[in-house]
Amino acid sequence: MNSRKPETLSDKIDRLIAAIERLAPAAPPRSDVEAADCFVWDAASRVLQPVERVNRVEIGLIRGVDRVRDILVDNTGRFAAGLPANNVLLWGARGMGKSSLVKAAHAAVNAAQPASALKLVEIHREDIDSLPGLLAILKASPHRFVLFCDDLSFDHDDTSYKSLKAALEGGVEGRPGNVIFYATSNRRHLLPRDMIDNERSTAINPSEAVEEKVSLSDRFGLWLGFHKCSQDDYLAMVDGYVGHYGLKIDADDLRAQALEWATTRGARSGRVAWQFVQDLAGRLGQRLDG
């Protein structure tokens, strides 16, 4: 004999609701901005991924760019303190410490202003279109954020730069007051020079055509230029790393090896200096953990 109670209308409604809930997509993960000081924006899952160990060097080890270093640290410090500050474009020669300086400036300001708890958020170039969603998360937080894009540039027929323009200044809401944008690029105008030249040569009104292309860089109040370093600057970078890590080597021998390394690479830069020091430390059997 079946003793099961007959299903009531309320039971049917409950089963229907449960079935609908199973069909609904899972709630998106929440970003915990308290989890760390640095994050990477995961556009696919629309969440901030905390970075436990940030790949950066101490700001004192970044040589040959003293003026732009001081400007960037000052701008970052003012922003962390709630004062007016500018978006920054760090442009110029490869390997001269543009991205390293952004990360080092963030750490230096947090060390000097511990109460500010300034956050650094990296967004990848290919995720620029997701900026509105990221800004919606950041503006709801009580913290202040340096939004950082490394190696930012745009190619022919790439229209995503318009999303960045709107996010920086031109949208209805504009940039949230607790967010500032830092970008590094090898290009001063973020777009290929031949692309700008073609617009100028084929347009009925060349100045108006070019203005649309170069106005993106105008959204950055500070343009900090990084140029190829001199031999003296290069050797100072090497000396700084060697002294910091306590590598034991004769000064004349160090100079000769460092110059030979730069010659074989065909370049002098902070990156080349660091690569030489890594090679030197390996040959000396010393770790670079300090």
Short mmCIF file of C-alpha atoms in Angstrom, two decimals:
data_model
loop_
_atom_site.label_atom_id
_atom_site.label_comp_id
_atom_site.label_asym_id
_atom_site.label_seq_id
_atom_site.Cartn_x
_atom_site.Cartn_y
_atom_site.Cartn_z
CA MET A 1 0.00 0.00 0.00
CA ASN A 2 1.40 3.42 -1.00
CA SER A 3 1.44 5.67 2.08
CA ARG A 4 3.02 8.62 0.26
CA LYS A 5 1.16 11.84 0.86
CA PRO A 6 -0.31 13.51 -2.21
CA GLU A 7 1.76 16.40 -3.54
CA THR A 8 0.29 19.77 -2.71
CA LEU A 9 0.36 22.85 -4.89
CA SER A 10 2.98 24.34 -2.54
CA ASP A 11 5.19 21.28 -3.02
CA LYS A 12 4.94 21.60 -6.79
CA ILE A 13 5.86 25.27 -6.64
CA ASP A 14 8.89 24.47 -4.45
CA ARG A 15 10.06 21.80 -6.92
CA LEU A 16 9.62 24.21 -9.82
CA ILE A 17 11.65 26.91 -8.05
CA ALA A 18 14.42 24.43 -7.23
CA ALA A 19 14.56 23.28 -10.88
CA ILE A 20 14.79 26.86 -12.12
CA GLU A 21 17.59 27.63 -9.64
CA ARG A 22 19.56 24.63 -10.92
CA LEU A 23 19.26 25.94 -14.46
CA ALA A 24 20.36 29.45 -13.54
CA PRO A 25 24.08 30.25 -13.93
CA ALA A 26 26.16 30.25 -10.76
CA ALA A 27 26.70 33.60 -9.12
CA PRO A 28 29.96 35.19 -10.28
CA PRO A 29 32.83 35.00 -7.78
CA ARG A 30 33.35 38.07 -5.66
CA SER A 31 36.61 40.02 -5.67
CA ASP A 32 38.16 40.35 -2.23
CA VAL A 33 40.16 43.58 -2.38
CA GLU A 34 41.36 42.97 1.17
CA ALA A 35 43.20 39.80 0.14
CA ALA A 36 46.37 41.54 -1.08
CA ASP A 37 47.96 44.81 -2.18
CA CYS A 38 48.41 43.65 -5.79
CA PHE A 39 45.97 41.94 -8.14
CA VAL A 40 45.67 40.76 -11.73
CA TRP A 41 42.33 41.29 -13.42
CA ASP A 42 40.90 38.01 -14.77
CA ALA A 43 38.53 39.23 -17.47
CA ALA A 44 37.11 35.76 -18.19
CA SER A 45 35.85 35.22 -14.65
CA ARG A 46 35.50 38.96 -13.96
CA VAL A 47 37.37 38.70 -10.69
CA LEU A 48 40.53 40.20 -9.18
CA GLN A 49 43.16 37.52 -8.62
CA PRO A 50 45.43 38.36 -5.64
CA VAL A 51 49.20 38.22 -6.22
CA GLU A 52 50.99 36.87 -3.17
CA ARG A 53 54.56 37.49 -4.39
CA VAL A 54 54.98 40.51 -6.64
CA ASN A 55 57.80 40.41 -9.19
CA ARG A 56 59.51 43.72 -8.50
CA VAL A 57 62.80 45.29 -7.48
CA GLU A 58 63.52 47.94 -4.89
CA ILE A 59 63.16 51.44 -6.22
CA GLY A 60 66.74 52.28 -5.26
CA LEU A 61 68.00 49.69 -7.77
CA ILE A 62 66.36 51.44 -10.72
CA ARG A 63 69.13 53.70 -12.02
CA GLY A 64 69.47 56.22 -14.82
CA VAL A 65 65.90 57.50 -14.61
CA ASP A 66 66.09 59.66 -11.49
CA ARG A 67 63.91 62.50 -12.75
CA VAL A 68 61.02 60.39 -14.02
CA ARG A 69 61.30 58.20 -10.93
CA ASP A 70 60.80 61.19 -8.65
CA ILE A 71 57.88 62.49 -10.74
CA LEU A 72 56.12 59.12 -10.70
CA VAL A 73 56.61 58.56 -6.96
CA ASP A 74 55.35 62.08 -6.23
CA ASN A 75 52.27 61.62 -8.43
CA THR A 76 51.54 58.22 -6.86
CA GLY A 77 52.01 59.57 -3.34
CA ARG A 78 49.61 62.45 -3.95
CA PHE A 79 47.00 60.07 -5.32
CA ALA A 80 47.39 57.73 -2.32
CA ALA A 81 46.88 60.72 -0.01
CA GLY A 82 43.64 61.64 -1.75
CA LEU A 83 45.09 64.64 -3.58
CA PRO A 84 44.74 65.43 -7.31
CA ALA A 85 47.01 63.31 -9.54
CA ASN A 86 47.32 62.42 -13.22
CA ASN A 87 47.10 59.31 -15.34
CA VAL A 88 50.63 58.45 -16.45
CA LEU A 89 52.05 57.12 -19.71
CA LEU A 90 55.60 55.77 -19.37
CA TRP A 91 56.96 55.49 -22.89
CA GLY A 92 60.24 54.96 -24.65
CA ALA A 93 63.19 52.61 -24.95
CA ARG A 94 62.78 48.94 -24.16
CA GLY A 95 64.31 47.52 -21.00
CA MET A 96 64.75 50.83 -19.20
CA GLY A 97 62.59 49.91 -16.21
CA LYS A 98 59.17 51.34 -17.10
CA SER A 99 57.06 48.52 -15.64
CA SER A 100 59.58 47.93 -12.84
CA LEU A 101 59.28 51.56 -11.84
CA VAL A 102 55.47 51.39 -11.61
CA LYS A 103 55.63 48.39 -9.28
CA ALA A 104 58.49 49.88 -7.26
CA ALA A 105 56.71 53.23 -6.89
CA HIS A 106 53.61 51.46 -5.59
CA ALA A 107 55.67 49.64 -2.96
CA ALA A 108 57.60 52.79 -2.00
CA VAL A 109 54.42 54.83 -1.49
CA ASN A 110 52.79 52.10 0.60
CA ALA A 111 55.94 51.90 2.73
CA ALA A 112 55.90 55.67 3.26
CA GLN A 113 52.11 55.88 3.76
CA PRO A 114 51.09 52.57 5.36
CA ALA A 115 47.63 53.87 6.21
CA SER A 116 46.83 54.48 2.53
CA ALA A 117 46.79 50.76 1.58
CA LEU A 118 47.14 51.69 -2.07
CA LYS A 119 46.28 48.77 -4.35
CA LEU A 120 47.91 47.88 -7.68
CA VAL A 121 45.75 46.14 -10.30
CA GLU A 122 47.25 44.89 -13.56
CA ILE A 123 45.03 44.55 -16.62
CA HIS A 124 46.32 42.81 -19.73
CA ARG A 125 46.30 44.62 -23.05
CA GLU A 126 43.88 42.12 -24.60
CA ASP A 127 41.37 42.72 -21.79
CA ILE A 128 40.98 46.48 -22.31
CA ASP A 129 37.41 45.96 -23.53
CA SER A 130 36.48 44.68 -20.06
CA LEU A 131 37.48 47.96 -18.38
CA PRO A 132 33.91 49.07 -17.58
CA GLY A 133 33.29 45.91 -15.55
CA LEU A 134 36.58 46.29 -13.70
CA LEU A 135 35.94 49.96 -12.91
CA ALA A 136 32.51 49.05 -11.55
CA ILE A 137 34.21 46.76 -9.01
CA LEU A 138 36.92 49.24 -8.06
CA LYS A 139 34.72 52.29 -7.62
CA ALA A 140 32.61 50.45 -5.04
CA SER A 141 35.67 49.92 -2.82
CA PRO A 142 36.91 52.33 -0.15
CA HIS A 143 40.50 51.73 -1.31
CA ARG A 144 42.46 53.64 -3.94
CA PHE A 145 43.77 51.78 -6.97
CA VAL A 146 46.58 52.18 -9.49
CA LEU A 147 45.27 50.43 -12.61
CA PHE A 148 48.30 49.30 -14.60
CA CYS A 149 48.61 48.07 -18.20
CA ASP A 150 52.07 46.98 -19.36
CA ASP A 151 53.17 47.27 -22.99
CA LEU A 152 50.02 49.06 -24.13
CA SER A 153 49.71 49.73 -27.85
CA PHE A 154 47.15 49.36 -30.61
CA ASP A 155 47.50 48.03 -34.15
CA HIS A 156 45.71 48.77 -37.40
CA ASP A 157 41.91 48.35 -37.32
CA ASP A 158 41.98 47.93 -33.54
CA THR A 159 39.11 49.95 -32.11
CA SER A 160 39.47 48.91 -28.47
CA TYR A 161 41.44 52.10 -27.84
CA LYS A 162 38.08 53.90 -27.87
CA SER A 163 37.01 51.92 -24.80
CA LEU A 164 40.14 53.07 -23.01
CA LYS A 165 39.56 56.70 -24.01
CA ALA A 166 36.05 56.60 -22.56
CA ALA A 167 37.19 54.87 -19.39
CA LEU A 168 40.00 57.37 -18.78
CA GLU A 169 38.12 60.62 -19.18
CA GLY A 170 35.53 60.73 -21.92
CA GLY A 171 32.64 58.60 -20.64
CA VAL A 172 29.49 59.83 -18.97
CA GLU A 173 30.73 58.77 -15.56
CA GLY A 174 34.42 59.35 -16.26
CA ARG A 175 37.18 57.69 -14.31
CA PRO A 176 36.24 56.86 -10.69
CA GLY A 177 37.91 59.16 -8.19
CA ASN A 178 39.63 56.26 -6.45
CA VAL A 179 41.27 54.93 -9.64
CA ILE A 180 44.27 56.20 -11.58
CA PHE A 181 45.63 54.63 -14.77
CA TYR A 182 49.31 53.93 -15.48
CA ALA A 183 50.47 52.43 -18.77
CA THR A 184 53.82 51.60 -20.33
CA SER A 185 54.48 51.60 -24.07
CA ASN A 186 57.28 51.79 -26.58
CA ARG A 187 55.12 54.27 -28.52
CA ARG A 188 54.45 57.80 -27.39
CA HIS A 189 51.04 57.92 -29.12
CA LEU A 190 50.19 54.20 -28.54
CA LEU A 191 49.42 53.76 -32.25
CA PRO A 192 51.74 52.85 -35.15
CA ARG A 193 53.41 55.90 -36.68
CA ASP A 194 52.57 54.74 -40.23
CA MET A 195 48.94 54.44 -39.20
CA ILE A 196 48.92 58.09 -38.11
CA ASP A 197 50.83 59.17 -41.22
CA ASN A 198 48.39 57.32 -43.49
CA GLU A 199 45.46 59.09 -41.85
CA ARG A 200 47.19 62.41 -42.41
CA SER A 201 47.99 61.77 -46.08
CA THR A 202 44.60 60.40 -47.19
CA ALA A 203 42.15 62.52 -45.20
CA ILE A 204 40.33 65.56 -46.57
CA ASN A 205 41.11 67.30 -43.30
CA PRO A 206 44.36 65.69 -42.11
CA SER A 207 44.47 67.42 -38.73
CA GLU A 208 41.02 66.16 -37.73
CA ALA A 209 41.80 62.59 -38.83
CA VAL A 210 45.02 62.50 -36.86
CA GLU A 211 43.44 64.08 -33.79
CA GLU A 212 41.19 61.03 -33.31
CA LYS A 213 44.24 58.74 -33.35
CA VAL A 214 46.50 60.69 -31.02
CA SER A 215 43.86 61.91 -28.58
CA LEU A 216 44.19 58.71 -26.56
CA SER A 217 47.63 59.70 -25.30
CA ASP A 218 46.20 63.11 -24.40
CA ARG A 219 44.17 61.37 -21.70
CA PHE A 220 47.43 60.87 -19.81
CA GLY A 221 48.33 64.02 -17.92
CA LEU A 222 51.92 62.89 -17.45
CA TRP A 223 54.15 61.59 -20.24
CA LEU A 224 57.37 60.19 -18.80
CA GLY A 225 60.02 59.45 -21.42
CA PHE A 226 62.62 56.69 -21.07
CA HIS A 227 65.62 56.93 -23.36
CA LYS A 228 68.56 54.67 -24.11
CA CYS A 229 71.07 54.82 -21.31
CA SER A 230 74.69 55.88 -21.50
CA GLN A 231 77.58 53.59 -20.72
CA ASP A 232 78.01 55.26 -17.32
CA ASP A 233 74.32 54.72 -16.48
CA TYR A 234 74.55 51.08 -17.55
CA LEU A 235 77.60 50.46 -15.38
CA ALA A 236 75.90 52.23 -12.46
CA MET A 237 72.97 49.82 -12.82
CA VAL A 238 75.34 46.85 -12.76
CA ASP A 239 77.20 48.24 -9.73
CA GLY A 240 73.90 48.78 -7.92
CA TYR A 241 72.80 45.17 -8.40
CA VAL A 242 76.24 43.77 -7.54
CA GLY A 243 76.40 45.83 -4.35
CA HIS A 244 72.83 45.00 -3.34
CA TYR A 245 73.35 41.26 -3.68
CA GLY A 246 76.90 41.26 -2.34
CA LEU A 247 78.53 39.63 -5.35
CA LYS A 248 82.29 39.31 -4.88
CA ILE A 249 84.20 40.35 -8.00
CA ASP A 250 87.10 42.68 -8.79
CA ALA A 251 85.88 46.10 -9.96
CA ASP A 252 87.96 46.14 -13.15
CA ASP A 253 86.91 42.61 -14.02
CA LEU A 254 83.26 43.52 -13.39
CA ARG A 255 83.48 46.51 -15.70
CA ALA A 256 85.12 44.52 -18.49
CA GLN A 257 82.60 41.68 -18.27
CA ALA A 258 79.61 44.06 -18.09
CA LEU A 259 80.74 45.98 -21.18
CA GLU A 260 81.39 42.78 -23.09
CA TRP A 261 77.91 41.53 -22.18
CA ALA A 262 76.30 44.75 -23.45
CA THR A 263 78.33 44.56 -26.67
CA THR A 264 77.18 41.02 -27.40
CA ARG A 265 73.59 42.07 -26.76
CA GLY A 266 73.93 45.18 -28.91
CA ALA A 267 72.22 47.29 -26.27
CA ARG A 268 72.60 48.96 -22.90
CA SER A 269 69.57 49.07 -20.60
CA GLY A 270 68.39 48.18 -17.14
CA ARG A 271 67.12 44.85 -18.44
CA VAL A 272 70.49 44.02 -20.00
CA ALA A 273 72.22 44.97 -16.73
CA TRP A 274 69.94 42.66 -14.75
CA GLN A 275 70.45 39.80 -17.21
CA PHE A 276 74.21 40.23 -16.89
CA VAL A 277 73.99 40.17 -13.08
CA GLN A 278 71.89 37.01 -13.19
CA ASP A 279 74.52 35.36 -15.38
CA LEU A 280 77.32 36.63 -13.13
CA ALA A 281 75.65 35.36 -9.97
CA GLY A 282 75.13 31.97 -11.56
CA ARG A 283 78.79 31.72 -12.52
CA LEU A 284 79.81 32.77 -9.00
CA GLY A 285 77.48 30.17 -7.50
CA GLN A 286 75.48 32.75 -5.56
CA ARG A 287 71.70 32.99 -5.25
CA LEU A 288 69.84 36.25 -5.73
CA ASP A 289 67.36 35.89 -2.90
CA GLY A 290 68.21 39.04 -0.95
#
